[in-house]
Short mmCIF file of C-alpha atoms in Angstrom, two decimals:
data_model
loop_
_atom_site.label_atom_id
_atom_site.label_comp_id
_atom_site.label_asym_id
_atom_site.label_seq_id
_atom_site.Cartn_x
_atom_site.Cartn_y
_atom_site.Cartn_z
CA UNK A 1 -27.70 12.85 -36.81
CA UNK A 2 -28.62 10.08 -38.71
CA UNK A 3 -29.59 6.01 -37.45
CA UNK A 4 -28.10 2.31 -38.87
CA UNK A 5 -30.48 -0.43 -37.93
CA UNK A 6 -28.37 -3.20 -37.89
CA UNK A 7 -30.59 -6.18 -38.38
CA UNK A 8 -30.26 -9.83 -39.35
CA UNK A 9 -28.17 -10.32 -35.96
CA UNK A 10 -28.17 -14.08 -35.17
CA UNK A 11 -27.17 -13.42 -31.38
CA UNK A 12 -26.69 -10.35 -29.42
CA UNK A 13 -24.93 -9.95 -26.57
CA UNK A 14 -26.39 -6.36 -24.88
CA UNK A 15 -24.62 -7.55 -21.07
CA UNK A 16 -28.13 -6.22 -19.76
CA UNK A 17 -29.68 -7.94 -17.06
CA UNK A 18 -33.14 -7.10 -18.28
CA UNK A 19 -33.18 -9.86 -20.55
CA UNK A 20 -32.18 -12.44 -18.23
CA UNK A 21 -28.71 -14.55 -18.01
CA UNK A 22 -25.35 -13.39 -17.21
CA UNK A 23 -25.00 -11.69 -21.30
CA UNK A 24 -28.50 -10.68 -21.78
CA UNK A 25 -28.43 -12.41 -24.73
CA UNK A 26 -31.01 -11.98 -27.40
CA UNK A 27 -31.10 -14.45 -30.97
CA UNK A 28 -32.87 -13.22 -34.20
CA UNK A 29 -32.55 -9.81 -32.83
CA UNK A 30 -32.30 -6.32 -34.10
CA UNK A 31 -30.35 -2.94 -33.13
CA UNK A 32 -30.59 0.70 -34.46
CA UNK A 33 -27.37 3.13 -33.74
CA UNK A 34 -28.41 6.76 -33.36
CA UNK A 35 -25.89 9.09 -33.98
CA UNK A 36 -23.51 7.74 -31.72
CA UNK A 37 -25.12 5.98 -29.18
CA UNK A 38 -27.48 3.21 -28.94
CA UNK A 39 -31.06 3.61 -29.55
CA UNK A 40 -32.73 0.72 -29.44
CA UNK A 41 -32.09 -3.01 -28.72
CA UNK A 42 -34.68 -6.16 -29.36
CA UNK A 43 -36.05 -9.19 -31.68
CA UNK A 44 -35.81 -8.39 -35.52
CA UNK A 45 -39.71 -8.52 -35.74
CA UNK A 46 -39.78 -5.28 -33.55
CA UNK A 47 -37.35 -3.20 -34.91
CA UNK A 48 -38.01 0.16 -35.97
CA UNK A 49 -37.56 1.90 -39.00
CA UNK A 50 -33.62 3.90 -39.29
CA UNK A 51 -32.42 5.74 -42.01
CA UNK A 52 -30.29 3.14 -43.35
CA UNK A 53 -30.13 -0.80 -42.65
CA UNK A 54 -27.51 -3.42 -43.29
CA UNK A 55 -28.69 -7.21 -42.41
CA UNK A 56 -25.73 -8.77 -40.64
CA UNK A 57 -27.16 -12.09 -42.16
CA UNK A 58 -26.97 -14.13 -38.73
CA UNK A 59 -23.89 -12.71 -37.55
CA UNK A 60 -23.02 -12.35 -33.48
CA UNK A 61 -22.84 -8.55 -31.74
CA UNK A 62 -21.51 -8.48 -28.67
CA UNK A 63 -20.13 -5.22 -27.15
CA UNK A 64 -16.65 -3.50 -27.74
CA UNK A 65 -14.31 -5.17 -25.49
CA UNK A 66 -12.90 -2.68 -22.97
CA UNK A 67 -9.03 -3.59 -22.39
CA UNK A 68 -8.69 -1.90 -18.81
CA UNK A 69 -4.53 -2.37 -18.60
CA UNK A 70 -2.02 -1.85 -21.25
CA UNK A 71 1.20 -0.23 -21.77
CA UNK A 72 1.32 1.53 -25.49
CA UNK A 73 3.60 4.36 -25.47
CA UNK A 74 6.91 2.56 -25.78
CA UNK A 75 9.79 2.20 -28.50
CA UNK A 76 11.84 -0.93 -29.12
CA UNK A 77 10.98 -4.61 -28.20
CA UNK A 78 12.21 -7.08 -26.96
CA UNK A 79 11.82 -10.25 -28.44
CA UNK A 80 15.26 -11.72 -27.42
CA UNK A 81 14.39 -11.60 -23.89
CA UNK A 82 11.02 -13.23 -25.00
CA UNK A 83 13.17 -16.36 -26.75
CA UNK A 84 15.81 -16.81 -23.58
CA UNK A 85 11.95 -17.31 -21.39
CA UNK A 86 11.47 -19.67 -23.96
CA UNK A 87 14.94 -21.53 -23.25
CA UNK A 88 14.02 -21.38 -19.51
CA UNK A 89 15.32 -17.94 -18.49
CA UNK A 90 12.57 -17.00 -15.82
CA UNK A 91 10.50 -13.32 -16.21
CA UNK A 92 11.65 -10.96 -13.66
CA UNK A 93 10.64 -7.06 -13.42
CA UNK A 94 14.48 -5.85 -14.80
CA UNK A 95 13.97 -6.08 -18.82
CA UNK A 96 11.41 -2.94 -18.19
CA UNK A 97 14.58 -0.99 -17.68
CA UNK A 98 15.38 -2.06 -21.22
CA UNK A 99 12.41 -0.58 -22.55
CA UNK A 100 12.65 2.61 -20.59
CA UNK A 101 16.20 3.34 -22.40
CA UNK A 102 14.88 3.11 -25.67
CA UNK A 103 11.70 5.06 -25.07
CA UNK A 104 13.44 7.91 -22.99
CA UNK A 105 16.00 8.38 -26.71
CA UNK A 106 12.73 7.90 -29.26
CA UNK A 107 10.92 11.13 -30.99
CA UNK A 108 7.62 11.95 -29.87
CA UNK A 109 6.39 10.94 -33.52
CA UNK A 110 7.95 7.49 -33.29
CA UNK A 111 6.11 7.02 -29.64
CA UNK A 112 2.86 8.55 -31.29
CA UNK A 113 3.12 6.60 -34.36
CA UNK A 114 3.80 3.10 -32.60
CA UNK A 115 0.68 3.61 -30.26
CA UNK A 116 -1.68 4.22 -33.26
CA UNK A 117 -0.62 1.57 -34.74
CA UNK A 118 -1.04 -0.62 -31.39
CA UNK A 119 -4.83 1.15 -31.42
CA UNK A 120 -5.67 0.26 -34.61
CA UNK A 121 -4.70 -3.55 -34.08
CA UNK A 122 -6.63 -3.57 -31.33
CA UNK A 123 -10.00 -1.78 -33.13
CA UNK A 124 -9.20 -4.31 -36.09
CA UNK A 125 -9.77 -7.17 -33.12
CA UNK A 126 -12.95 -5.25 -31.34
CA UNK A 127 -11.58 -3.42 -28.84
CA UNK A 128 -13.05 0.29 -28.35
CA UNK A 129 -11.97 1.58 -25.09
CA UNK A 130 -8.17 0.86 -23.77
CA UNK A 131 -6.39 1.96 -20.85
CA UNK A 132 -3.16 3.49 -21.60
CA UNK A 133 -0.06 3.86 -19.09
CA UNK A 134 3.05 5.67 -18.78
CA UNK A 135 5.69 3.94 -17.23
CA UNK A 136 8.51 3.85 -19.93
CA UNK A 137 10.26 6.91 -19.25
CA UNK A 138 10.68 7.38 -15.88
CA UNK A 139 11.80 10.62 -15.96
CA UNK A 140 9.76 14.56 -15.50
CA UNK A 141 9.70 15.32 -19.11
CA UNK A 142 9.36 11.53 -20.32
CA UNK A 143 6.34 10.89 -18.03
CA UNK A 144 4.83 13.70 -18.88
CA UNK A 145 5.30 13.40 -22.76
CA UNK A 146 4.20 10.23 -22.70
CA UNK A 147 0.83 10.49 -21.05
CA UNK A 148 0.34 13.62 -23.53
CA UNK A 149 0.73 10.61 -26.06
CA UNK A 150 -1.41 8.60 -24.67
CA UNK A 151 -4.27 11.06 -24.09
CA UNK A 152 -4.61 11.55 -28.08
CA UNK A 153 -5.70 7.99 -28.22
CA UNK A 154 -7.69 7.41 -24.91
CA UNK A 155 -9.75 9.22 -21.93
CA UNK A 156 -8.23 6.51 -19.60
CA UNK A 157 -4.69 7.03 -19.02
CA UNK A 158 -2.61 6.16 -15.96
CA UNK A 159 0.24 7.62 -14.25
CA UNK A 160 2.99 4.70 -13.68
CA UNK A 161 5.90 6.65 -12.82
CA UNK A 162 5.91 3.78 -9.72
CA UNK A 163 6.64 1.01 -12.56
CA UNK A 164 10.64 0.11 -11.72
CA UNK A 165 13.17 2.41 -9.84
CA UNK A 166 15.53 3.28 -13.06
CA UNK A 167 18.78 2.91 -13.05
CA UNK A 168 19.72 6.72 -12.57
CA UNK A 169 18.34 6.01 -8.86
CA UNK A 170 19.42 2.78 -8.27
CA UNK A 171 20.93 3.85 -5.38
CA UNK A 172 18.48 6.38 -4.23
CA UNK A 173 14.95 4.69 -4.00
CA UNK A 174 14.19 6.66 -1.33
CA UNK A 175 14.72 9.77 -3.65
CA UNK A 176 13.19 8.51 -6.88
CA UNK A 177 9.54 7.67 -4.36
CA UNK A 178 10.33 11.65 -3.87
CA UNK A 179 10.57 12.41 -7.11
CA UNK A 180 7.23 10.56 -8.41
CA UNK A 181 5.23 11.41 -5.28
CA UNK A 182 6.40 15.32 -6.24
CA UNK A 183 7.77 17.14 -9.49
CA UNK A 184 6.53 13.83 -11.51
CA UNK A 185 3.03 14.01 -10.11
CA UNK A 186 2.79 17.83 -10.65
CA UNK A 187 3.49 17.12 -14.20
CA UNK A 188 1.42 13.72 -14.90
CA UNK A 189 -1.41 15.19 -12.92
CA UNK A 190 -3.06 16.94 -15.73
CA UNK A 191 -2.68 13.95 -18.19
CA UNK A 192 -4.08 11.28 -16.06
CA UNK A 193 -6.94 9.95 -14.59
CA UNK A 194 -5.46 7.18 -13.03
CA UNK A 195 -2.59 6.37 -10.75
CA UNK A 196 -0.47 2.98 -10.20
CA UNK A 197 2.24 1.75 -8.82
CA UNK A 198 3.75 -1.98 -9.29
CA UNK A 199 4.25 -3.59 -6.09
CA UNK A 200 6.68 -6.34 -6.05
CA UNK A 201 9.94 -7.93 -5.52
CA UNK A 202 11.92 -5.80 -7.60
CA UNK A 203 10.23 -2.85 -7.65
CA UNK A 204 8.00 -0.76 -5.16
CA UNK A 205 7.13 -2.04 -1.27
CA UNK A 206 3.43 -1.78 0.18
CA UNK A 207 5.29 1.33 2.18
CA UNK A 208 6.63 3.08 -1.12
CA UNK A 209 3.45 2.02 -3.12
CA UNK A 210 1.17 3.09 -0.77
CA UNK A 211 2.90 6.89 -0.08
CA UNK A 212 2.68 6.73 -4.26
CA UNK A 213 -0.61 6.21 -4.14
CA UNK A 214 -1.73 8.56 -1.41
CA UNK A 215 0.04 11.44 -3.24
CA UNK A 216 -1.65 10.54 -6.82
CA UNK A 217 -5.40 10.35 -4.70
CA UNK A 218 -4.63 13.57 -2.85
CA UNK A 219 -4.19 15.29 -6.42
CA UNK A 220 -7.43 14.08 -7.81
CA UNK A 221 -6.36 10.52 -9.54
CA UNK A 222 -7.98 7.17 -8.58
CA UNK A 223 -6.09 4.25 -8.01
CA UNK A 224 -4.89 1.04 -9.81
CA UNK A 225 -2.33 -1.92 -8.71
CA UNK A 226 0.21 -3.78 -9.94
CA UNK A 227 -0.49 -6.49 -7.62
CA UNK A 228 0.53 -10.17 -6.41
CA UNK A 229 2.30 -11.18 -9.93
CA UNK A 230 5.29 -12.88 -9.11
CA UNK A 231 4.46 -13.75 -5.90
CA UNK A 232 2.71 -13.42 -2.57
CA UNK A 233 2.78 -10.16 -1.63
CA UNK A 234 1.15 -7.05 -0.22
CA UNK A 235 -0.34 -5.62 -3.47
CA UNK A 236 -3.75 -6.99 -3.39
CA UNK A 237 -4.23 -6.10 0.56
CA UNK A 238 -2.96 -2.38 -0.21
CA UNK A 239 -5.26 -2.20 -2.96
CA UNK A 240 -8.29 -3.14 -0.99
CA UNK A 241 -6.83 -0.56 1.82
CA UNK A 242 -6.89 2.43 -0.32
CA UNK A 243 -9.80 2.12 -2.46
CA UNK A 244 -8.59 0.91 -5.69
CA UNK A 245 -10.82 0.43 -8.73
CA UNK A 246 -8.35 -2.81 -9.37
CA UNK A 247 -5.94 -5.05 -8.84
CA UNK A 248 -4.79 -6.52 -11.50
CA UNK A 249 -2.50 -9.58 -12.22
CA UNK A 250 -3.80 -11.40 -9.24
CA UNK A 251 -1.71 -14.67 -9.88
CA UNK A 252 -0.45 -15.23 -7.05
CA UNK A 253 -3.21 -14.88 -3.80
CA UNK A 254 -3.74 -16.49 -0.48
CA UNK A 255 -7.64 -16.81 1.25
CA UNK A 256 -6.78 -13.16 2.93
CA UNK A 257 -6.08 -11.54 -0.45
CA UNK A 258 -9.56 -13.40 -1.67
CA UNK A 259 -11.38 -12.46 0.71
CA UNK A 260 -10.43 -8.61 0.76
CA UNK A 261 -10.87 -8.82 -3.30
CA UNK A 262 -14.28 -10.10 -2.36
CA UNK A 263 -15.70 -7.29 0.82
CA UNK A 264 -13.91 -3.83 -0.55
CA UNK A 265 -15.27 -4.71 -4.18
CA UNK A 266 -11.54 -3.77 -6.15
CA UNK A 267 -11.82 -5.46 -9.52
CA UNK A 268 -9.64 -8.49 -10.10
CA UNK A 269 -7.85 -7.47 -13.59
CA UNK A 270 -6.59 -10.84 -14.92
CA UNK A 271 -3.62 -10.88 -17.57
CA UNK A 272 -3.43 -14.22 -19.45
CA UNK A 273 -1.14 -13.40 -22.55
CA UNK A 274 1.36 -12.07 -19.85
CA UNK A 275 1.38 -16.22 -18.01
CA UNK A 276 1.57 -17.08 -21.93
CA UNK A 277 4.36 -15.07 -22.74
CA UNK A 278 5.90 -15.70 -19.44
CA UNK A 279 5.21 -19.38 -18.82
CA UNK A 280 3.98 -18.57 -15.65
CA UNK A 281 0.95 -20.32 -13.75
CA UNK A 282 -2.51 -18.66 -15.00
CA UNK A 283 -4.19 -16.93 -12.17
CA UNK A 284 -7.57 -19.39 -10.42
CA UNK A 285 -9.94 -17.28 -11.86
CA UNK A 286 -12.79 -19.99 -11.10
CA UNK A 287 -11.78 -18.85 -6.83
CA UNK A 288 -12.14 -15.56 -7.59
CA UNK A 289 -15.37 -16.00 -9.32
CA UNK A 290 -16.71 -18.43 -7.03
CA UNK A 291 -15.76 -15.71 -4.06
CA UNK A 292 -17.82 -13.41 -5.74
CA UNK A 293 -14.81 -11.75 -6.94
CA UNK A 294 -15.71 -9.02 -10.03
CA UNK A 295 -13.12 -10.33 -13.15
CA UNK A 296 -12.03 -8.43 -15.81
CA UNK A 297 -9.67 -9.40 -18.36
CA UNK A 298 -6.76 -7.67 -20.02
CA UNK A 299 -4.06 -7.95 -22.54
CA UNK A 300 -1.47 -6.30 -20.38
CA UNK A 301 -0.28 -4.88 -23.87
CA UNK A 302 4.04 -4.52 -23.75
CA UNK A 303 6.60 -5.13 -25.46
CA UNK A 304 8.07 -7.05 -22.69
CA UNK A 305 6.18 -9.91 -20.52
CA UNK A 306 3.40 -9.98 -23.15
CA UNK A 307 3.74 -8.46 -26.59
CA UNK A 308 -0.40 -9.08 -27.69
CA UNK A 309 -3.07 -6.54 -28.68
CA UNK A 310 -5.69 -9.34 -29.21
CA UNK A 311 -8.58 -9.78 -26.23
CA UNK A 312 -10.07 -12.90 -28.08
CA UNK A 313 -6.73 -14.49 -27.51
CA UNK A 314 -7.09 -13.64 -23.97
CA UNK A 315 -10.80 -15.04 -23.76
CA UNK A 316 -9.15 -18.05 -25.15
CA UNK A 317 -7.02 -18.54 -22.73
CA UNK A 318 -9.04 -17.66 -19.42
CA UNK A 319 -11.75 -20.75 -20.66
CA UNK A 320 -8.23 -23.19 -21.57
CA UNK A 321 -5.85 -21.91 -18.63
CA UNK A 322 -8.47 -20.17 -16.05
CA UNK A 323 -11.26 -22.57 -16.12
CA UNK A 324 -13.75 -19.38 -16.95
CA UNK A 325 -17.07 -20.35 -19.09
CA UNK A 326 -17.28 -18.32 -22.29
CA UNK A 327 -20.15 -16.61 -20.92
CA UNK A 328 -18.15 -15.61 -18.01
CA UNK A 329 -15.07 -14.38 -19.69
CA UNK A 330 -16.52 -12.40 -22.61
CA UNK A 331 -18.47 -10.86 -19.53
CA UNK A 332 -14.88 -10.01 -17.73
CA UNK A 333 -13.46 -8.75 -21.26
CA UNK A 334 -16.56 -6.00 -21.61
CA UNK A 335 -18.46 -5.54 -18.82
CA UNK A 336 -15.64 -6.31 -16.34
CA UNK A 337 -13.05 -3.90 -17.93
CA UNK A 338 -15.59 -1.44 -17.72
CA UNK A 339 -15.98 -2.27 -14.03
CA UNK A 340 -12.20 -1.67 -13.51
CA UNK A 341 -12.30 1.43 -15.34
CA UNK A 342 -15.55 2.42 -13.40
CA UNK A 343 -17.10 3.85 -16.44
CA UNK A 344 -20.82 2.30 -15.81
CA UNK A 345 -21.62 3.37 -19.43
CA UNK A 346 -19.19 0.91 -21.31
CA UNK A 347 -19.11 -2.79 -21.94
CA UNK A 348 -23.36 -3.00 -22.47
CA UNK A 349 -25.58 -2.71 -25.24
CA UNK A 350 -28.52 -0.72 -23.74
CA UNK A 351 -30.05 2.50 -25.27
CA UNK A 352 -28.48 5.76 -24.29
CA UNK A 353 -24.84 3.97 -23.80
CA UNK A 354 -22.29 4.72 -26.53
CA UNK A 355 -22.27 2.77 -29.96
CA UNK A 356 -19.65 0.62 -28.95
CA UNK A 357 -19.57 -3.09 -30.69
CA UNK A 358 -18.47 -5.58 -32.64
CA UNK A 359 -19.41 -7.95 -35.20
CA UNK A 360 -18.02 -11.46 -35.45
CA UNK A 361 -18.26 -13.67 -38.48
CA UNK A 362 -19.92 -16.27 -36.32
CA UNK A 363 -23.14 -17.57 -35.41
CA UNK A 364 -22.52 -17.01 -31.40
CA UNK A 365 -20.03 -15.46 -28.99
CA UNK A 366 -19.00 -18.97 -28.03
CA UNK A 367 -16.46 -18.77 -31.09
CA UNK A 368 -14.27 -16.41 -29.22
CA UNK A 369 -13.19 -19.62 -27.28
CA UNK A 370 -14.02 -22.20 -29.45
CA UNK A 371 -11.92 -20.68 -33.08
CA UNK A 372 -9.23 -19.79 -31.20
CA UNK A 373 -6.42 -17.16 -32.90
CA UNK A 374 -9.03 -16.77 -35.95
CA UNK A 375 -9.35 -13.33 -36.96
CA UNK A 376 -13.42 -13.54 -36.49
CA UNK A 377 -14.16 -9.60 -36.19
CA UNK A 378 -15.34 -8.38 -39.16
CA UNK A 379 -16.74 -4.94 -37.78
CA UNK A 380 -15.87 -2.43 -35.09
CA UNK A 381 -18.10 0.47 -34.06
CA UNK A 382 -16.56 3.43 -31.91
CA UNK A 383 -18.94 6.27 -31.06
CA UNK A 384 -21.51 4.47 -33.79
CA UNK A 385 -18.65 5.45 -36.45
CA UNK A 386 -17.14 2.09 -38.59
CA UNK A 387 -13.45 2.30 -37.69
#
């Protein structure tokens, strides 16, 4: 097992609270890779010998960002429904069915080929851990295939069988809740760690959502939400009431849904390329963070309502739209989407945690927000491997 001291780093973002500030941020510093986790962080005068060095010549590292919601395994797009939004046609929940026809009549190899090529965009633009649901095929098999998918490319995988009723059950959602509360879960089960449901106008009720979730817990999967994107509603409250790790859109809350956010400690996932793409209002992330609120930040990845693999486009946006510092929403796009994930191990640079970073082809961090939609990572580390 050999060590990389990567040296010549102009600032470092570790995210540990050891070295004071919200990024535990450390200039003219030093860090040595061993194997394929990290083995030691700290100023460039300290560092320690490795068996090989490459001087980053004042470069930024900041951790891998850790994308907690996306949906990858798809086929198809849909950019016309993206240009009538853009000629005033509002978003609503129904194009997904659109996207679940032309997944449910793809090839395994065409679903598996268009998600590595999703991952590898998003490694190209720093990301090393993403969340991957199903939710596409809406069927046994099709679930089932799809989180098998999924599961090449990621430990964190979600059951969304909850994600529209489709149009085989249109007039049974009382049947299709019995079908993904029983043959679906028994065959998801084993491919996911996560379930979710999307509760809203249009698709599941806090009733339906919360039997969905019950079932998926009672087999062994944690929860995650769909919550409070289109409107008020009873996502975020349900959330909080069964233990989620998140809740994620979040753009649409009253005080209530703040204040439950706040005291049962579910993880506000916030979605700005989805507002983008959907010319929606941008969620207040400056209440939630003043409410004490734990942010994370997500590219809600689909071909649908937001068709973008890039999380420095969504730090962009949450300091433009949402009012977040830079400090506080590279924080939600690492740290945070480890949060929602619960995986205490990601989003940091401390020793012992996995080699997970990124270099930029900056001076700081702060270039996230302030170069926006300029291709600035220049290295990704997985594992300690170069990808």
């Amino acid at each position: 097992m050999s060590s990389l001291l990567l040296t010549g780093i102009g600032s470092l973002v570790t995210n540990d609270p050891a070295h004071g500030g919200l990024l535990g941020e450390l200039h003219d510093a030093a860090l040595v890779i061993d194997g394929s986790t990290i083995g030691w962080v700290g100023q460039r005068r300290d560092a320690p010998a490795a068996d090989s060095a490459l001087d980053l010549g004042g470069r930024a590292v900041i951790p891998g960002f850790v994308d907690s919601h996306s949906h990858l395994v798809f086929a198809g797009d849909r950019a016309e429904e993206f240009a009538a939004r853009m000629t005033g046609t509002p978003y609503s929940a129904g194009g997904i069915r659109t996207t679940v026809a032309a997944t449910r009549e793809a090839t395994d190899e065409q679903l598996t080929a268009n998600v590595s090529r999703l991952v590898t965009e998003m490694r190209r633009q720093g990301t090393t851990t993403v969340e991957i649901k199903s939710g596409y095929g809406l069927t046994v098999a099709d679930e089932a295939r799809t989180l098998r998918i999924a599961q090449q490319f990621t430990d964190e995988t979600t059951y969304l069988g909850a994600h529209v009723v489709p149009a085989d059950y249109a007039d049974d959602p009382a049947g299709y809740v019995a079908l993904v509360t029983g043959p679906m879960l028994d065959a998801a089960a084993g491919h996911s760690k996560w379930v979710d449901v999307f509760v809203e106008r249009g698709a599941f009720d806090a009733d339906q959502g919360r039997a969905i979730l019950q079932a998926g817990i009672a087999r062994g999967l944690q929860a995650r939400v769909h919550a409070n994107q289109l409107g008020e509603g009873a996502g975020v409250q349900l959330a909080a009431e069964v233990g989620a790790a998140s809740a994620d859109h979040c753009t649409y809350l009253t005080d209530a849904d703040v204040d439950a956010l706040a005291s049962s400690g579910v993880v506000a996932g916030l979605l700005p390329a989805i507002e983008f793409s959907t010319r929606s209002p941008y969620p207040n992330a400056r209440r939630l963070l003043d409410a004490g609120v734990t942010v994370a930040l997500a590219t809600d990845c689909n071909p649908g309502s937001g068709y973008s693999s890039s999380m420095p486009f969504c730090i962009a946006l949450a300091v433009r739209e949402m009012h977040m510092t830079p400090a506080e929403a590279l924080w939600s796009a690492t740290a945070g989407g480890a949060a929602s994930l619960r995986r205490p191990d990601l989003g940091h640079l401390t020793p012992g945690t996995p080699a997970n970073l990124a270099v930029l082809d900056a001076p700081t961090y702060l270039h996230l927000a302030y170069r926006p939609a300029v291709p600035l990572v220049t290295q990704t580390f997985v594992g300690g491997r170069l990808v």
